[in-house]
Structure formats: structure tokens, C-alpha cells
Amino acid sequence: MKIAFIGLGNMGGGMAANLVKAGHQVHAFDLSADALTKAGEGGCQTFTAVPDAVADVDAVVTMLPNGAIVKSVYTADVIGKAPKGALFLDCSTIDVATAREVAALASDAGYEMADAPVSGGIAAANGGTLTFMVGASDATFEKAKAVLEPMAKAVIHAGEVGAGQVAKMCNNMLLAIHMIGTCEALALAGKAGLDPQKFYEISSKSTGYCWSLNDYTPAPGVGATSPADNGYAGGFASALMLKDLKLAMEGAQSAGATVPMGEHAKAIYEAFVEAGNGGKDFGAIFTTL
């Protein structure tokens, strides 16, 4: 297929490259000249304007920073510029209301659209092992799979439009809570006289098992290799986790849900980011304990 990929940041660059590897012709756009150069080196055809990138494609994939930008790009540069019949897939993490609003605008203009946020981080984006949570009709989901599978280890139909964003906000709220608890337990183990590595060996095979402990251990030199072993560089930035927690709190308020642990996790990450740590991996909460 001919696919336009809009947004070639830490995640989008690797995702676009994997579409090229799968044999698709990728039209790439980003505001960054460096990102475009790298995309060109990876086999993408690069463009300096979104309408030109989407002009004759079968599908448009977007990976953008927030809902306002997603809405702006689709309304100004994609809807009406891409051919009728093109499939729209927004892989950004944004608020549910905007995801549904943009999909409705696309539908009114004769396009099919899905929200398809991802889980897995930069390494998974580069390796083609992301998990996609897709909000779309059954028919649109079947079409979306052909585009998403080269970038994925799993493509899961979450439900109707907007359900992908609901899944993402709930998943990342849970991840933040797990990470803070993991950091607290590792720090307590060490201060109480138990070798943190021994705690890891025990808890990772016990009821304390979770991804933050087993696969992304936030204590340097303990357990699984993670950004903790590189000064908390790379990985999933704390500022992005805070962004996702804010989306979850907005979603909880809108849905009338009570999320006290989510609210506390947001407060912890907010203080951490405001202290100048937004660029550090979200496991760096360990350093505050």
C-alpha cells in the first residue's frame, strides 16, 4: 500500500521504517528536517507539506503530540486532501473526546477512521513489537490490521471509536501506579537490609510480579536491564507519563469514576516533572526515595 506517515518523532520514525520494511511505500512528513532526513535514509519518500504527503495514498497514519495538534492536522491538511476511501489511523495518545470528534469529522467527509494508540515505547517502535489498541467499527478494524501489523506484536480491537484511547489512558494509569509501587518496594527492601537483587529474585516470582519490576526494573544494577542502567536516559519520559495521567484524570472526571491511586500517581509525577526531571525515564521516581 501507499501510506502517509505524519509525525516522525521518537516513536513515529521507527514505526514508519517498519512499514517500509514490510514493502509499503511510505510518504513521510515531520516539521523536523533531521527527522525527514532519517526517514529518507530509511526508505521513505519525504514531503515538506502534509497535503502533498497524503494526496494519493491508501492510508494515513498520524503520531502526534496532543489532541489539539491531531485535530488541526486532520481538519486543515488531511480531510479533503487525501483521496476519498483512504483509511485514517491516529496512533497518538490524546483525549477520548477529541478522538471521537475527529473521527466524526472524517466520517462526515466520507472517510473511515480509527484511534489506535500504542503501548511498548521506543524500543518496541523500532523493533516492530508495539501493542495497538484500536477503536473502530468491525469493518474498519479489519482494514486497519493490514497497516498496523508490520509495526506490532499485537493489534487488539478495543471497541468502537474512542475505545482505543480509553484503553490507553487506563493502561498507563495502571503502569504509573505499578512503577511507583515497584520503586517504593525496592527502596524499602534495600533500606531494611535486604539485597535489592534478592528482593527482585523473590518478588518477580511471587505475587509482586509486574512489568515494572520484572521487565523494566527501575533500580540500577538490579533485575532486568532498563533506562535505570543508563542514568534514566531514553525509555518513556516522565513528562509523557504525566501527560497520560492528566488525560486519565480528565477521563475519570468525565466518566464519573473515582481513581484515588491515579490521582496520587499524577501528583507524584507532577512534582517530579516540575522539579526539572521531565526528560528522565519514568522509572527515575526511584531516585526520590
JSON list of C-alpha atoms in Angstrom, two decimals, residues 51-147:
[
{"chain": "A", "resi": 51, "resn": "PRO", "atom": "CA", "xyz": [-1.38, 17.82, 1.88]},
{"chain": "A", "resi": 52, "resn": "ASP", "atom": "CA", "xyz": [1.31, 16.73, -0.57]},
{"chain": "A", "resi": 53, "resn": "ALA", "atom": "CA", "xyz": [2.15, 13.67, 1.55]},
{"chain": "A", "resi": 54, "resn": "VAL", "atom": "CA", "xyz": [-1.47, 12.47, 1.70]},
{"chain": "A", "resi": 55, "resn": "ALA", "atom": "CA", "xyz": [-2.51, 13.39, -1.85]},
{"chain": "A", "resi": 56, "resn": "ASP", "atom": "CA", "xyz": [-2.57, 9.92, -3.42]},
{"chain": "A", "resi": 57, "resn": "VAL", "atom": "CA", "xyz": [-2.33, 7.40, -0.57]},
{"chain": "A", "resi": 58, "resn": "ASP", "atom": "CA", "xyz": [-4.37, 4.42, 0.58]},
{"chain": "A", "resi": 59, "resn": "ALA", "atom": "CA", "xyz": [-3.95, 5.20, 4.28]},
{"chain": "A", "resi": 60, "resn": "VAL", "atom": "CA", "xyz": [-2.80, 7.98, 6.60]},
{"chain": "A", "resi": 61, "resn": "VAL", "atom": "CA", "xyz": [-1.09, 7.22, 9.93]},
{"chain": "A", "resi": 62, "resn": "THR", "atom": "CA", "xyz": [-0.53, 10.02, 12.44]},
{"chain": "A", "resi": 63, "resn": "MET", "atom": "CA", "xyz": [1.69, 10.02, 15.55]},
{"chain": "A", "resi": 64, "resn": "LEU", "atom": "CA", "xyz": [1.37, 13.49, 17.07]},
{"chain": "A", "resi": 65, "resn": "PRO", "atom": "CA", "xyz": [1.94, 15.13, 20.48]},
{"chain": "A", "resi": 66, "resn": "ASN", "atom": "CA", "xyz": [-1.58, 16.04, 21.59]},
{"chain": "A", "resi": 67, "resn": "GLY", "atom": "CA", "xyz": [-5.25, 16.28, 20.69]},
{"chain": "A", "resi": 68, "resn": "ALA", "atom": "CA", "xyz": [-5.16, 19.90, 19.57]},
{"chain": "A", "resi": 69, "resn": "ILE", "atom": "CA", "xyz": [-2.46, 19.14, 17.01]},
{"chain": "A", "resi": 70, "resn": "VAL", "atom": "CA", "xyz": [-4.26, 15.99, 15.85]},
{"chain": "A", "resi": 71, "resn": "LYS", "atom": "CA", "xyz": [-7.47, 17.94, 15.26]},
{"chain": "A", "resi": 72, "resn": "SER", "atom": "CA", "xyz": [-5.61, 20.75, 13.49]},
{"chain": "A", "resi": 73, "resn": "VAL", "atom": "CA", "xyz": [-3.69, 18.42, 11.18]},
{"chain": "A", "resi": 74, "resn": "TYR", "atom": "CA", "xyz": [-6.75, 16.42, 10.18]},
{"chain": "A", "resi": 75, "resn": "THR", "atom": "CA", "xyz": [-9.09, 19.36, 9.67]},
{"chain": "A", "resi": 76, "resn": "ALA", "atom": "CA", "xyz": [-6.59, 21.59, 7.85]},
{"chain": "A", "resi": 77, "resn": "ASP", "atom": "CA", "xyz": [-4.36, 19.17, 5.96]},
{"chain": "A", "resi": 78, "resn": "VAL", "atom": "CA", "xyz": [-5.78, 15.64, 5.74]},
{"chain": "A", "resi": 79, "resn": "ILE", "atom": "CA", "xyz": [-9.58, 15.62, 5.46]},
{"chain": "A", "resi": 80, "resn": "GLY", "atom": "CA", "xyz": [-10.42, 16.67, 1.92]},
{"chain": "A", "resi": 81, "resn": "LYS", "atom": "CA", "xyz": [-6.78, 16.42, 0.83]},
{"chain": "A", "resi": 82, "resn": "ALA", "atom": "CA", "xyz": [-6.41, 12.62, 1.00]},
{"chain": "A", "resi": 83, "resn": "PRO", "atom": "CA", "xyz": [-8.30, 10.59, -1.63]},
{"chain": "A", "resi": 84, "resn": "LYS", "atom": "CA", "xyz": [-11.83, 9.52, -0.78]},
{"chain": "A", "resi": 85, "resn": "GLY", "atom": "CA", "xyz": [-11.67, 5.99, 0.53]},
{"chain": "A", "resi": 86, "resn": "ALA", "atom": "CA", "xyz": [-8.33, 6.48, 2.31]},
{"chain": "A", "resi": 87, "resn": "LEU", "atom": "CA", "xyz": [-8.16, 4.96, 5.79]},
{"chain": "A", "resi": 88, "resn": "PHE", "atom": "CA", "xyz": [-7.14, 7.24, 8.68]},
{"chain": "A", "resi": 89, "resn": "LEU", "atom": "CA", "xyz": [-5.32, 5.79, 11.70]},
{"chain": "A", "resi": 90, "resn": "ASP", "atom": "CA", "xyz": [-4.38, 8.08, 14.57]},
{"chain": "A", "resi": 91, "resn": "CYS", "atom": "CA", "xyz": [-1.79, 6.40, 16.80]},
{"chain": "A", "resi": 92, "resn": "SER", "atom": "CA", "xyz": [-1.30, 9.44, 19.04]},
{"chain": "A", "resi": 93, "resn": "THR", "atom": "CA", "xyz": [-2.25, 9.36, 22.72]},
{"chain": "A", "resi": 94, "resn": "ILE", "atom": "CA", "xyz": [-4.98, 12.00, 23.10]},
{"chain": "A", "resi": 95, "resn": "ASP", "atom": "CA", "xyz": [-8.20, 12.64, 24.99]},
{"chain": "A", "resi": 96, "resn": "VAL", "atom": "CA", "xyz": [-11.19, 10.47, 24.16]},
{"chain": "A", "resi": 97, "resn": "ALA", "atom": "CA", "xyz": [-13.47, 13.40, 23.23]},
{"chain": "A", "resi": 98, "resn": "THR", "atom": "CA", "xyz": [-11.08, 14.73, 20.59]},
{"chain": "A", "resi": 99, "resn": "ALA", "atom": "CA", "xyz": [-10.52, 11.25, 19.16]},
{"chain": "A", "resi": 100, "resn": "ARG", "atom": "CA", "xyz": [-14.26, 10.82, 18.69]},
{"chain": "A", "resi": 101, "resn": "GLU", "atom": "CA", "xyz": [-14.71, 14.36, 17.34]},
{"chain": "A", "resi": 102, "resn": "VAL", "atom": "CA", "xyz": [-12.02, 13.99, 14.67]},
{"chain": "A", "resi": 103, "resn": "ALA", "atom": "CA", "xyz": [-13.31, 10.54, 13.67]},
{"chain": "A", "resi": 104, "resn": "ALA", "atom": "CA", "xyz": [-16.82, 12.01, 13.27]},
{"chain": "A", "resi": 105, "resn": "LEU", "atom": "CA", "xyz": [-15.46, 14.82, 11.08]},
{"chain": "A", "resi": 106, "resn": "ALA", "atom": "CA", "xyz": [-13.64, 12.27, 8.95]},
{"chain": "A", "resi": 107, "resn": "SER", "atom": "CA", "xyz": [-16.75, 10.10, 8.67]},
{"chain": "A", "resi": 108, "resn": "ASP", "atom": "CA", "xyz": [-18.89, 13.09, 7.64]},
{"chain": "A", "resi": 109, "resn": "ALA", "atom": "CA", "xyz": [-16.36, 13.73, 4.85]},
{"chain": "A", "resi": 110, "resn": "GLY", "atom": "CA", "xyz": [-16.55, 10.14, 3.63]},
{"chain": "A", "resi": 111, "resn": "TYR", "atom": "CA", "xyz": [-13.52, 8.58, 5.29]},
{"chain": "A", "resi": 112, "resn": "GLU", "atom": "CA", "xyz": [-13.07, 5.66, 7.69]},
{"chain": "A", "resi": 113, "resn": "MET", "atom": "CA", "xyz": [-11.02, 6.40, 10.81]},
{"chain": "A", "resi": 114, "resn": "ALA", "atom": "CA", "xyz": [-9.73, 4.53, 13.86]},
{"chain": "A", "resi": 115, "resn": "ASP", "atom": "CA", "xyz": [-7.98, 5.64, 17.01]},
{"chain": "A", "resi": 116, "resn": "ALA", "atom": "CA", "xyz": [-5.06, 3.25, 17.51]},
{"chain": "A", "resi": 117, "resn": "PRO", "atom": "CA", "xyz": [-2.77, 4.34, 20.38]},
{"chain": "A", "resi": 118, "resn": "VAL", "atom": "CA", "xyz": [0.18, 2.16, 21.23]},
{"chain": "A", "resi": 119, "resn": "SER", "atom": "CA", "xyz": [1.97, 0.58, 24.16]},
{"chain": "A", "resi": 120, "resn": "GLY", "atom": "CA", "xyz": [5.61, -0.50, 24.11]},
{"chain": "A", "resi": 121, "resn": "GLY", "atom": "CA", "xyz": [7.90, 2.51, 23.97]},
{"chain": "A", "resi": 122, "resn": "ILE", "atom": "CA", "xyz": [10.74, 3.46, 21.66]},
{"chain": "A", "resi": 123, "resn": "ALA", "atom": "CA", "xyz": [12.42, 0.04, 21.59]},
{"chain": "A", "resi": 124, "resn": "ALA", "atom": "CA", "xyz": [9.16, -1.61, 20.55]},
{"chain": "A", "resi": 125, "resn": "ALA", "atom": "CA", "xyz": [8.51, 1.10, 17.93]},
{"chain": "A", "resi": 126, "resn": "ASN", "atom": "CA", "xyz": [11.91, 0.42, 16.40]},
{"chain": "A", "resi": 127, "resn": "GLY", "atom": "CA", "xyz": [11.54, -3.35, 16.71]},
{"chain": "A", "resi": 128, "resn": "GLY", "atom": "CA", "xyz": [8.02, -3.59, 15.31]},
{"chain": "A", "resi": 129, "resn": "THR", "atom": "CA", "xyz": [6.64, -5.06, 18.57]},
{"chain": "A", "resi": 130, "resn": "LEU", "atom": "CA", "xyz": [4.11, -2.44, 19.66]},
{"chain": "A", "resi": 131, "resn": "THR", "atom": "CA", "xyz": [0.66, -3.28, 21.02]},
{"chain": "A", "resi": 132, "resn": "PHE", "atom": "CA", "xyz": [-2.09, -1.34, 19.25]},
{"chain": "A", "resi": 133, "resn": "MET", "atom": "CA", "xyz": [-5.43, -0.69, 20.98]},
{"chain": "A", "resi": 134, "resn": "VAL", "atom": "CA", "xyz": [-7.88, 0.08, 18.21]},
{"chain": "A", "resi": 135, "resn": "GLY", "atom": "CA", "xyz": [-11.18, 1.91, 18.44]},
{"chain": "A", "resi": 136, "resn": "ALA", "atom": "CA", "xyz": [-13.18, 1.38, 15.24]},
{"chain": "A", "resi": 137, "resn": "SER", "atom": "CA", "xyz": [-16.08, -0.43, 13.64]},
{"chain": "A", "resi": 138, "resn": "ASP", "atom": "CA", "xyz": [-15.55, -4.12, 12.87]},
{"chain": "A", "resi": 139, "resn": "ALA", "atom": "CA", "xyz": [-15.09, -3.38, 9.17]},
{"chain": "A", "resi": 140, "resn": "THR", "atom": "CA", "xyz": [-12.63, -0.54, 9.73]},
{"chain": "A", "resi": 141, "resn": "PHE", "atom": "CA", "xyz": [-10.64, -2.66, 12.20]},
{"chain": "A", "resi": 142, "resn": "GLU", "atom": "CA", "xyz": [-10.15, -5.38, 9.58]},
{"chain": "A", "resi": 143, "resn": "LYS", "atom": "CA", "xyz": [-8.73, -2.81, 7.18]},
{"chain": "A", "resi": 144, "resn": "ALA", "atom": "CA", "xyz": [-6.59, -1.25, 9.89]},
{"chain": "A", "resi": 145, "resn": "LYS", "atom": "CA", "xyz": [-4.88, -4.54, 10.73]},
{"chain": "A", "resi": 146, "resn": "ALA", "atom": "CA", "xyz": [-3.12, -4.66, 7.36]},
{"chain": "A", "resi": 147, "resn": "VAL", "atom": "CA", "xyz": [-1.48, -1.31, 8.09]}
]
